[in-house]
Coordinates of C-alpha atoms (C1' of nucleotides) in Angstrom, one line a residue:
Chain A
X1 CA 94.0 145.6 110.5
X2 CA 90.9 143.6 109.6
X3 CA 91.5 141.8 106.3
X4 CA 89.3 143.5 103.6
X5 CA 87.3 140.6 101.7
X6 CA 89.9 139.7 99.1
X7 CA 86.9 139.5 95.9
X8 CA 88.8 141.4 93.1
X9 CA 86.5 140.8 90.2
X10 CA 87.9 142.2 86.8
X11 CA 85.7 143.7 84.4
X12 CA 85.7 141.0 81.8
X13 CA 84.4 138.6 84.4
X14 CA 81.5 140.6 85.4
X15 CA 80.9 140.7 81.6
X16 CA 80.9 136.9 81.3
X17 CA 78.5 136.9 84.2
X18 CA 76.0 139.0 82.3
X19 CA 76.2 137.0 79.4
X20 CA 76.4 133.9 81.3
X21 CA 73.0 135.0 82.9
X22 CA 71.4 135.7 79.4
X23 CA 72.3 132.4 78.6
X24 CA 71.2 130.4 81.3
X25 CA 67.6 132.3 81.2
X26 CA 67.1 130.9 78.1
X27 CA 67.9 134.4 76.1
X28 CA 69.8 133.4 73.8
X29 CA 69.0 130.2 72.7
X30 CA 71.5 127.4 71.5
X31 CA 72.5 127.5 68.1
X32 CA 71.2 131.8 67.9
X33 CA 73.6 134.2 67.2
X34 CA 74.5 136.6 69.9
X35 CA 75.0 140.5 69.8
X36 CA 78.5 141.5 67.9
X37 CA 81.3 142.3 70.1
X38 CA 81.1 146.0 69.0
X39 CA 77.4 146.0 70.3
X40 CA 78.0 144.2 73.6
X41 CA 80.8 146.8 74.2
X42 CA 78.2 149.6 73.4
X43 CA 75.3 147.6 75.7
X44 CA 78.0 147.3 78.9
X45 CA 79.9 150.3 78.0
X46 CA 83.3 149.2 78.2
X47 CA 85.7 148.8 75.5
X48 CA 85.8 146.1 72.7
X49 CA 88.6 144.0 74.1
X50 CA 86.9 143.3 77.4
X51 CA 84.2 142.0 75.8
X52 CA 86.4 139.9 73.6
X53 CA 88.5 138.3 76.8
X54 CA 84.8 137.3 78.3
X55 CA 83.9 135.6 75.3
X56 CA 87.2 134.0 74.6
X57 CA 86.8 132.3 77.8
X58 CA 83.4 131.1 77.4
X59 CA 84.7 129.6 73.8
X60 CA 87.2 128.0 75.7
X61 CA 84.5 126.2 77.7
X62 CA 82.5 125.4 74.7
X63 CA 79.7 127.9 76.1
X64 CA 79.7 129.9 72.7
X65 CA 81.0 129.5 69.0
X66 CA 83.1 131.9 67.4
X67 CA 83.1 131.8 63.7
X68 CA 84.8 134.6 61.7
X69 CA 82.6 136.6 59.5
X70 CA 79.3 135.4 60.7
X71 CA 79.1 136.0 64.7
X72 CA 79.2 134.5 67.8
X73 CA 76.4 131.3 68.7
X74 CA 75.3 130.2 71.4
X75 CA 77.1 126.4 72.0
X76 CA 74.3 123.4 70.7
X77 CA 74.8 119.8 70.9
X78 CA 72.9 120.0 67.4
X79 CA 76.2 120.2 65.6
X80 CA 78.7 117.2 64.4
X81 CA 81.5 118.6 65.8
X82 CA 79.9 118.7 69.4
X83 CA 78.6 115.2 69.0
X84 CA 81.4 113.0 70.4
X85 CA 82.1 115.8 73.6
X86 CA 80.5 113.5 76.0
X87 CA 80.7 110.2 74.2
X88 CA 84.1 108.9 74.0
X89 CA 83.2 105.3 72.4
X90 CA 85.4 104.8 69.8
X91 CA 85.6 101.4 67.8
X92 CA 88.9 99.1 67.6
X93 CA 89.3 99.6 64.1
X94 CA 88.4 101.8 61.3
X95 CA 86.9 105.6 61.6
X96 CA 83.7 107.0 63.3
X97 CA 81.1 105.0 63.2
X98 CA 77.7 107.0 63.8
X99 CA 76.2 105.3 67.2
X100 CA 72.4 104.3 66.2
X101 CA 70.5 104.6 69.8
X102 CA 67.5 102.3 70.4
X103 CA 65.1 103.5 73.4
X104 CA 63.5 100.4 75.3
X105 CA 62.0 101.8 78.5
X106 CA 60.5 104.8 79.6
X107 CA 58.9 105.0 83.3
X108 CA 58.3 107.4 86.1
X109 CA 59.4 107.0 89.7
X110 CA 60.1 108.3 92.7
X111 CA 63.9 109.6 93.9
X112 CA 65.4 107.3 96.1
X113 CA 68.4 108.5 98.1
X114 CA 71.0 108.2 95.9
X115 CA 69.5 109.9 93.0
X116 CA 68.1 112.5 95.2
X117 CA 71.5 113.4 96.1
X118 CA 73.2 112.8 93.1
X119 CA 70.4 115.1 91.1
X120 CA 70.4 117.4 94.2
X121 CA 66.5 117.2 94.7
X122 CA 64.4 116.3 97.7
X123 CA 63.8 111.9 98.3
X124 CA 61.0 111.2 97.1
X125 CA 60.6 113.7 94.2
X126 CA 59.9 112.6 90.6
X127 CA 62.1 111.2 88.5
X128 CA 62.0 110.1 85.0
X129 CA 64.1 106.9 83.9
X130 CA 65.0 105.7 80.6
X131 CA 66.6 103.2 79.2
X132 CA 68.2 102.6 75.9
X133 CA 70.7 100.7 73.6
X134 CA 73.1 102.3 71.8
X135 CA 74.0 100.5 68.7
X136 CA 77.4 100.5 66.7
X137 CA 76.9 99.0 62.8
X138 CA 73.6 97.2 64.0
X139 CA 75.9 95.6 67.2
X140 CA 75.1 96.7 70.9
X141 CA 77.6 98.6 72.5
X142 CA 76.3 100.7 75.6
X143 CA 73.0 99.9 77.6
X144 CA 72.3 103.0 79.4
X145 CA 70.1 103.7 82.4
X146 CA 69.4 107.4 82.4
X147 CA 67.9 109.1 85.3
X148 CA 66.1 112.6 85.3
X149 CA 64.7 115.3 87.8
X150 CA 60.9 115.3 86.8
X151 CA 59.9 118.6 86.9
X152 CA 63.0 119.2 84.2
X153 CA 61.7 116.9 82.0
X154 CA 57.8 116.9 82.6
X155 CA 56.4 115.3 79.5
X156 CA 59.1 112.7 78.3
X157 CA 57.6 109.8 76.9
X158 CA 59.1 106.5 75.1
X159 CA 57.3 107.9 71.5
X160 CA 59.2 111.1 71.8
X161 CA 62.7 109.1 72.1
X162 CA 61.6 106.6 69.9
X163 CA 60.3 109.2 67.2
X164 CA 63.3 111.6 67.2
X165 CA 66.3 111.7 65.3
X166 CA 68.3 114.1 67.0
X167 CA 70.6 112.8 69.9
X168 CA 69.3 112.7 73.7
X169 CA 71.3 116.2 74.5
X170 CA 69.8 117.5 71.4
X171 CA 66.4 116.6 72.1
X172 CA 66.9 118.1 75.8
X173 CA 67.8 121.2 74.2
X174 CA 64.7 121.6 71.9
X175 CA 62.0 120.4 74.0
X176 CA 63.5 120.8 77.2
X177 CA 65.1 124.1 77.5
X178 CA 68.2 122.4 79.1
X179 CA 71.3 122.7 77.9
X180 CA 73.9 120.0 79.3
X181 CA 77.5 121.6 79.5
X182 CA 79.7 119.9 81.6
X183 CA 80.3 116.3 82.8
X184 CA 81.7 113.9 85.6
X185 CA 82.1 110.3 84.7
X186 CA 83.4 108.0 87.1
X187 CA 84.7 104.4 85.1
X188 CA 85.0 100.8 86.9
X189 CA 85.3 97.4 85.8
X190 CA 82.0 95.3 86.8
X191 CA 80.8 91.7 85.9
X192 CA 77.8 91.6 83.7
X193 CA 74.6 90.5 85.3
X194 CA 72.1 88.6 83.4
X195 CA 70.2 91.2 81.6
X196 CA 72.7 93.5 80.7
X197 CA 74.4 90.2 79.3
X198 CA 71.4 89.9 77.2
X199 CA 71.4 93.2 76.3
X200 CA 74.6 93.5 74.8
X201 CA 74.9 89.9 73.6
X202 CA 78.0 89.2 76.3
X203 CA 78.0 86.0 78.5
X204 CA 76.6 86.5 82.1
X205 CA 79.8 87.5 84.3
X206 CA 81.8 88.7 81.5
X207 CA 83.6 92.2 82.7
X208 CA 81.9 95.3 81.2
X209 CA 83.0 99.1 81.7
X210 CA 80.9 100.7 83.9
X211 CA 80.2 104.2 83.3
X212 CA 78.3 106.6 85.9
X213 CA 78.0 110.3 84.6
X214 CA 76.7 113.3 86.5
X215 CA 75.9 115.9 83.7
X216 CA 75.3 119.8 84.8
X217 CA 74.0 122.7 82.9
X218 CA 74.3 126.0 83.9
X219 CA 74.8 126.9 87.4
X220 CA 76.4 123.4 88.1
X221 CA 72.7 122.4 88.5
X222 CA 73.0 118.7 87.8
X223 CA 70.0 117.5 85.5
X224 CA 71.1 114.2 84.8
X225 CA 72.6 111.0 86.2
X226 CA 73.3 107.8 84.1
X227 CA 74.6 104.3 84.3
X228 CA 76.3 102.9 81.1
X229 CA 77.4 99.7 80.6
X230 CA 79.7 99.4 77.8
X231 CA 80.8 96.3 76.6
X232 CA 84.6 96.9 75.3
X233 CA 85.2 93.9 73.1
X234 CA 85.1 96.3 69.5
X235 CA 85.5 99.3 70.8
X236 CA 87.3 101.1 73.8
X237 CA 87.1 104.4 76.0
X238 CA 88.7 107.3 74.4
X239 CA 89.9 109.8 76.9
X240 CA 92.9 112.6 75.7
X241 CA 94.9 113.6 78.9
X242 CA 96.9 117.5 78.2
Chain B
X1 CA 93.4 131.2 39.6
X2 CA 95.7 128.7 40.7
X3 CA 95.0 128.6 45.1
X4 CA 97.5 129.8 46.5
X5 CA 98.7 128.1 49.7
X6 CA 96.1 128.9 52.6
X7 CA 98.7 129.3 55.2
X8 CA 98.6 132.1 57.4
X9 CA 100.1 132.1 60.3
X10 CA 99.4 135.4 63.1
X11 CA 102.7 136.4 64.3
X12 CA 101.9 135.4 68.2
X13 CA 101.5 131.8 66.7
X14 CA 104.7 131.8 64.9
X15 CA 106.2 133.7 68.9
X16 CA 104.8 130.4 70.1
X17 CA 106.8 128.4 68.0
X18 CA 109.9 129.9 69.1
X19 CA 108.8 129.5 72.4
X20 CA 108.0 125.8 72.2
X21 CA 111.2 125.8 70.5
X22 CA 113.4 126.7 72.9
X23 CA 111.2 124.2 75.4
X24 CA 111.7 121.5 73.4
X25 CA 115.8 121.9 73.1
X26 CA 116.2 121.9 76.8
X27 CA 117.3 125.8 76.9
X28 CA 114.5 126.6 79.3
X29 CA 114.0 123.7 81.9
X30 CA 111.1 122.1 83.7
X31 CA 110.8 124.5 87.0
X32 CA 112.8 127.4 85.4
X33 CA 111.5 131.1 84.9
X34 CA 111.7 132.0 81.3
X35 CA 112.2 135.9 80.4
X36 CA 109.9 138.5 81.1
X37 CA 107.1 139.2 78.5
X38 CA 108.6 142.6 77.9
X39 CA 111.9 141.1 77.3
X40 CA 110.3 138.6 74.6
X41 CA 108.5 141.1 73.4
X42 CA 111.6 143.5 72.5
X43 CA 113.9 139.9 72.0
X44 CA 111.1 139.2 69.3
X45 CA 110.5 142.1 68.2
X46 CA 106.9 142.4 68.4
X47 CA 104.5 144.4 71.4
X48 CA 103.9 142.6 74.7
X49 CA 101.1 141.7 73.8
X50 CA 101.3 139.4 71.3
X51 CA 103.5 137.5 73.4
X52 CA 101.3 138.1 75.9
X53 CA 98.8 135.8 73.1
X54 CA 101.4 133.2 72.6
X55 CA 102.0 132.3 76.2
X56 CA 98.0 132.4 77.1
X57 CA 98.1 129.6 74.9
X58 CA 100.6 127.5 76.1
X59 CA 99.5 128.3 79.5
X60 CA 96.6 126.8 78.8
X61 CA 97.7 123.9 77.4
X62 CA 99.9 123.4 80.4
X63 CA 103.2 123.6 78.6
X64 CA 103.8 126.9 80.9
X65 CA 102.4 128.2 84.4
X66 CA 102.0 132.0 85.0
X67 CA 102.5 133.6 88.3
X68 CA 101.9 137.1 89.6
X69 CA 104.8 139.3 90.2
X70 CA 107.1 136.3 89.7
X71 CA 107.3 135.5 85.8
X72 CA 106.2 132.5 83.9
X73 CA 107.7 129.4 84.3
X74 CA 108.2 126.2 82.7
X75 CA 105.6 123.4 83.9
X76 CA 106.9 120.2 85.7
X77 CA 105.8 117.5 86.9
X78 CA 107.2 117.9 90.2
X79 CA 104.5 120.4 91.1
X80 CA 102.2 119.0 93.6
X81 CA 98.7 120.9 91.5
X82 CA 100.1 118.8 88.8
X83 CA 100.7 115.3 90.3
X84 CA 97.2 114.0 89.1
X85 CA 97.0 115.5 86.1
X86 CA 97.6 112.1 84.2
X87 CA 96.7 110.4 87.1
X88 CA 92.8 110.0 87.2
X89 CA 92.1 107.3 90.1
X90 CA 90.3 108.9 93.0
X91 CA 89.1 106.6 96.0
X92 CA 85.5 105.9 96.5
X93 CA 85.1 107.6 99.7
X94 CA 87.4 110.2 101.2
X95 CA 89.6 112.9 100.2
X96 CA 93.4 112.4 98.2
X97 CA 95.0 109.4 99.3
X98 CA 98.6 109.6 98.1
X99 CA 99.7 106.6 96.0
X100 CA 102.9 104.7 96.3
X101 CA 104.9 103.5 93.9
X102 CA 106.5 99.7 94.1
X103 CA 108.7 99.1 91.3
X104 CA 108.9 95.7 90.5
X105 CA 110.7 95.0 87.2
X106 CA 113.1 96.4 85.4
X107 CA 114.4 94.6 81.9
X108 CA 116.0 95.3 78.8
X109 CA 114.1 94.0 75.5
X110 CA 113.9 94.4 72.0
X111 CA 110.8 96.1 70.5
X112 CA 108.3 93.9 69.2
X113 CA 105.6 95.1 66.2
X114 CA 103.2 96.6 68.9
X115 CA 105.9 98.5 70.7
X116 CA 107.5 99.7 67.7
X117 CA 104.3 100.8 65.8
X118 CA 102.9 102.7 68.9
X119 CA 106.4 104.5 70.3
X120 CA 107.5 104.9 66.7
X121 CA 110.9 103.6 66.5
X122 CA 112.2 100.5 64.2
X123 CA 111.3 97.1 65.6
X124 CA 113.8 95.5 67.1
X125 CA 115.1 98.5 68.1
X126 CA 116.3 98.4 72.4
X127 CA 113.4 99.3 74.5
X128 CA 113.2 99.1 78.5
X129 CA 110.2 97.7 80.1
X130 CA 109.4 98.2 83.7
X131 CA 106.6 97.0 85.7
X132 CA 105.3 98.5 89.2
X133 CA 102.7 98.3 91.9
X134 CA 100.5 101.8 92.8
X135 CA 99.6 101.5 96.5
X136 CA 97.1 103.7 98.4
X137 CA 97.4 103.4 102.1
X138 CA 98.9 99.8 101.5
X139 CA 96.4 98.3 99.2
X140 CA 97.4 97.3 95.5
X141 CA 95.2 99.2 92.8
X142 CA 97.4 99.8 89.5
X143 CA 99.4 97.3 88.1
X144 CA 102.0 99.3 85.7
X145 CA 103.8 97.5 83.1
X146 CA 105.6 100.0 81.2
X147 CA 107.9 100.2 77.9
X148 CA 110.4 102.9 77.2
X149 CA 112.2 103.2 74.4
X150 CA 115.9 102.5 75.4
X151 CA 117.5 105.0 73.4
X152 CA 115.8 108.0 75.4
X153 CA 116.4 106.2 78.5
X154 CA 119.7 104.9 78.4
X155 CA 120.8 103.6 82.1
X156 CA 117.3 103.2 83.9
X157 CA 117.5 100.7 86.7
X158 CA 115.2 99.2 89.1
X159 CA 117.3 100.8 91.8
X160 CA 117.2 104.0 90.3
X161 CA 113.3 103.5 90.5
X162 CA 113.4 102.2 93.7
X163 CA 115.6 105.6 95.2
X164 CA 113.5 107.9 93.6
X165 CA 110.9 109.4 95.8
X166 CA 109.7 111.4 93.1
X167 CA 107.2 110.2 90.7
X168 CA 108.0 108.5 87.7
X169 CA 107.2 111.8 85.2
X170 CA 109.2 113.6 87.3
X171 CA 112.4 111.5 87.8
X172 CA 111.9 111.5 83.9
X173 CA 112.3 115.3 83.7
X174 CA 115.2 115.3 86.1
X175 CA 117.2 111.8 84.9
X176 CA 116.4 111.8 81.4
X177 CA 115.3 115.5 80.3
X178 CA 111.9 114.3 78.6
X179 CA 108.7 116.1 79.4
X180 CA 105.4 114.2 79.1
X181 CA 103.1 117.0 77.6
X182 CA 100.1 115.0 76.8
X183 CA 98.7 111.6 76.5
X184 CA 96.4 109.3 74.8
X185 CA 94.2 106.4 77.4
X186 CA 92.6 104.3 76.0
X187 CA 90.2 102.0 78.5
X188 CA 88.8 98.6 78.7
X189 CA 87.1 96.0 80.6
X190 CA 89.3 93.1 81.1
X191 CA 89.6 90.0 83.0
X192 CA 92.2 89.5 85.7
X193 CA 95.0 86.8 84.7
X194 CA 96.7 84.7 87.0
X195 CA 99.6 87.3 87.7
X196 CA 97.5 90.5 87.9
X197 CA 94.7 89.0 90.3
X198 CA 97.4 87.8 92.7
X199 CA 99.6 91.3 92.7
X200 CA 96.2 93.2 93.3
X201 CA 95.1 90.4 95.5
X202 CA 91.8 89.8 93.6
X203 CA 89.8 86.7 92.1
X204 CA 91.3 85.0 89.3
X205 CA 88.9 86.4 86.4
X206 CA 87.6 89.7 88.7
X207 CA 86.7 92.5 86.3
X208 CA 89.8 95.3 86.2
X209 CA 90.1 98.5 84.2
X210 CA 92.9 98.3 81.5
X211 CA 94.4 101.8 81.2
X212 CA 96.9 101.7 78.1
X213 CA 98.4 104.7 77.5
X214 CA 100.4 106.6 75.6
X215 CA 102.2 109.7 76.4
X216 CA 104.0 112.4 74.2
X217 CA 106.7 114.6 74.5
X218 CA 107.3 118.0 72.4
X219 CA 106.6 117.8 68.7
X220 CA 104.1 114.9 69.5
X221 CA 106.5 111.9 69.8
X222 CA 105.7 109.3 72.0
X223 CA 107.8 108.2 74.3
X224 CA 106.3 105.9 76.3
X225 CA 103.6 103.1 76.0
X226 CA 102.0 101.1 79.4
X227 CA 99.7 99.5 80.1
X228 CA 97.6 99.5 83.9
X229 CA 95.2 97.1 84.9
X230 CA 93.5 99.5 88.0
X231 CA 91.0 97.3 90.5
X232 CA 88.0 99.7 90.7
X233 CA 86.5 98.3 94.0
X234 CA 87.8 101.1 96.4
X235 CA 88.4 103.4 94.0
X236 CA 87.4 104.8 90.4
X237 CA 88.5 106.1 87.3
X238 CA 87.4 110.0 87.0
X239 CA 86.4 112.2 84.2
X240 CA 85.4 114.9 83.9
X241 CA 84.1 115.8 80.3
X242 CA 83.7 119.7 79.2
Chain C
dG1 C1' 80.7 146.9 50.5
dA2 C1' 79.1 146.4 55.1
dG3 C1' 79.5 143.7 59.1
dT4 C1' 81.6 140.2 61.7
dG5 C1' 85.4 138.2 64.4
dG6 C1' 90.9 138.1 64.4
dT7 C1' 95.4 140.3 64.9
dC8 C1' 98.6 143.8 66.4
dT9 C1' 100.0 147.9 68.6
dA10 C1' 101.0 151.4 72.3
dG11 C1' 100.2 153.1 76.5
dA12 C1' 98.2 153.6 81.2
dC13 C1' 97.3 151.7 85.3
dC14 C1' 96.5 147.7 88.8
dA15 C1' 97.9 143.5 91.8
dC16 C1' 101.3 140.7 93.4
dT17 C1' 106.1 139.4 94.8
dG18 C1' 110.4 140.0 96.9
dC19 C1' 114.4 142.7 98.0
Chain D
dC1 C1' 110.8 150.2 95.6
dA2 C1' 111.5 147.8 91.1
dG3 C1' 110.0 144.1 88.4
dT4 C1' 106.6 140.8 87.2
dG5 C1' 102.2 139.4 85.2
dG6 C1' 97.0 141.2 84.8
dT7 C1' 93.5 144.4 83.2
dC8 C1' 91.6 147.9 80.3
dT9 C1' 91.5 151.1 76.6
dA10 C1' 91.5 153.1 71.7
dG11 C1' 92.5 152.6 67.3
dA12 C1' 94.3 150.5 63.0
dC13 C1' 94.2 147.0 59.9
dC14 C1' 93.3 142.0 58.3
dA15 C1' 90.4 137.8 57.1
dC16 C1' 86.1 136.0 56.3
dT17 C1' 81.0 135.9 55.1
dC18 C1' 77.2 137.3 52.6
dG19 C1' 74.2 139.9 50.0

DNA sequence: GAGTGGTCTAGACCACTGC
DNA sequence: CAGTGGTCTAGACCACTCG
């Protein structure tokens, strides 16, 4: 017998994939409250507890919020306890200490071929790159080199960076419309070079993490590729394996 | 009014800890099928699908591994999907290269302050310390030097390390009945030493990664401390943040 | 008190495994 | 075929938030 295609989708799924569509069109908007579960159930027609399943898995990927009493939210990087998700500096000794990020260079270009692969967009394309500082207690930490698809980010300028007080992912989400939810990093040891030395006050040739990201939004459309150079004298790299 | 105590625990939470329980004395081993949900259920006393709740949860924090029409089991780390789970270096180009393990060392010490604070036993207190080579395709990358605390691992030898062809959690698990469940890395930029450049056959000075870790065992205790210094120029230290 | 998510139950049926 | 986990339902009640 020809083998039937094996797709089995359960219901809950197909749920997730409505809501994951009303998400990623910009329906809901981060930090909104979505329909109750009792209305969802109503709007799909199946029963309470399906709903529930598709939303307990999108919790689980930090898509949505729950919070008891109040409703279901749409995930934002606009709130404290999302702020460290994709930054896992942490210094030596003593607590949190609140990064303070200094932008230095904003410029347009045009993709070469690795971030034209990496972004998944044509060579030659428009790209956006920024640089910045990120700043620990007044003390350089990480020099990133951040690299954007134009057309995402059409109208970025060094004033905008400079002048807002939210963080990068924050900004992206407010005047952006994009919405960064998941991550690759890939970490190596390099040698400081001359002007990252500078930078973060290091001698020339002194070792320095090296810290490329990939960061996707919805879709696994990735929207941003970044270089950080983290200089691990007063802090380290934070990562919980389970 | 006087508050009273804000504990309240759901009954599939207070399941779990009977589960975990039951883990954590040895009564259900690494590999082993535990009973049926609906035997658990009628055992506890409580509908299937509460412990239905309790074991989605352990499930997904890897303590347990559910399969179809065969039962859930207890997760090991002689389970090839879970070899790199605490394992995050991935060569620059190509697929899975599998590593080999060279132990080197094997010596009997007491615990200094470090040791002591971090595997949270008395200083001075027996510990092991063992140090080992990670090879992929022949090349050094990780240089291992790891410290055990000698009660738990009473009668660990080099040759016992250098027999084993399983890896190191595993043989752990079989040998010495301790589960790693999760684990702390924290990462750094270093220098290579004299020693470490010439067992990973780099320049004297030549950025590495340092990986120190620490890894946990039911009820959170550590039970083991290393640290790795990885070369990153063939291969990298993944991430992948969500 | 009304509305939200959170827990718990009981039962029906489906998908997968292995004898 | 029996036994396992996986899905789906319907309904009851609890905990939390807010007006």
């Amino acid at each position: 017998m020809s083998q039937a295609s094996p797709v089995f989708s359960p219901l809950y799924r197909q749920i997730k994939d409505l809501i994951l569509r009303e998400l990623a069109s910009g329906e809901w908007r981060p930090g909104e409250v979505i329909p109750s579960e009792a209305e969802l159930a109503l709007r799909f027609n199946v029963s309470q507890g399906t709903v529930r399943k598709a939303i307990d898995e999108m919790a689980a990927e930090n898509l949505l919020v729950r919070r008891q009493g109040k409703g279901t939210f749409v995930a934002t990087h606009n709130d404290p306890r999302a702020f460290f998700r994709f930054l896992r500096i942490v210094p030596n000794e003593g607590g949190v200490a609140v990064p303070h990020s200094v932008p230095l260079e904003c410029w347009r270009a045009k993709a070469g071929q690795e971030a034209a692969r990496l972004l998944e967009i044509p060579p030659g394309s428009p790209i956006i790159i920024v640089s910045r500082l990120l700043e620990f207690g007044g003390r350089p930490v990480v020099l990133d080199e951040i690299y954007l698809p134009g057309e995402t980010f059409q109208g970025m300028t060094l004033e905008m960076l400079q002048e807002s007080q939210e963080s990068l992912y924050t900004l992206f989400e407010t005047r952006f419309g994009v919405r960064m939810i998941r991550a690759e990093e890939r970490l190596r040891a390099v040698a400081a070079d001359r002007n990252s030395a500078e930078r973060l006050k290091v001698g020339e040739g002194a070792p320095l993490l090296s810290v490329e990201r990939i960061t996707y939004t919805y879709g696994d459309k990735p929207v941003e590729w970044r270089r950080g150079l983290y200089s691990t004298v007063s802090h380290y790299y934070l990562n919980e394996l389970s």
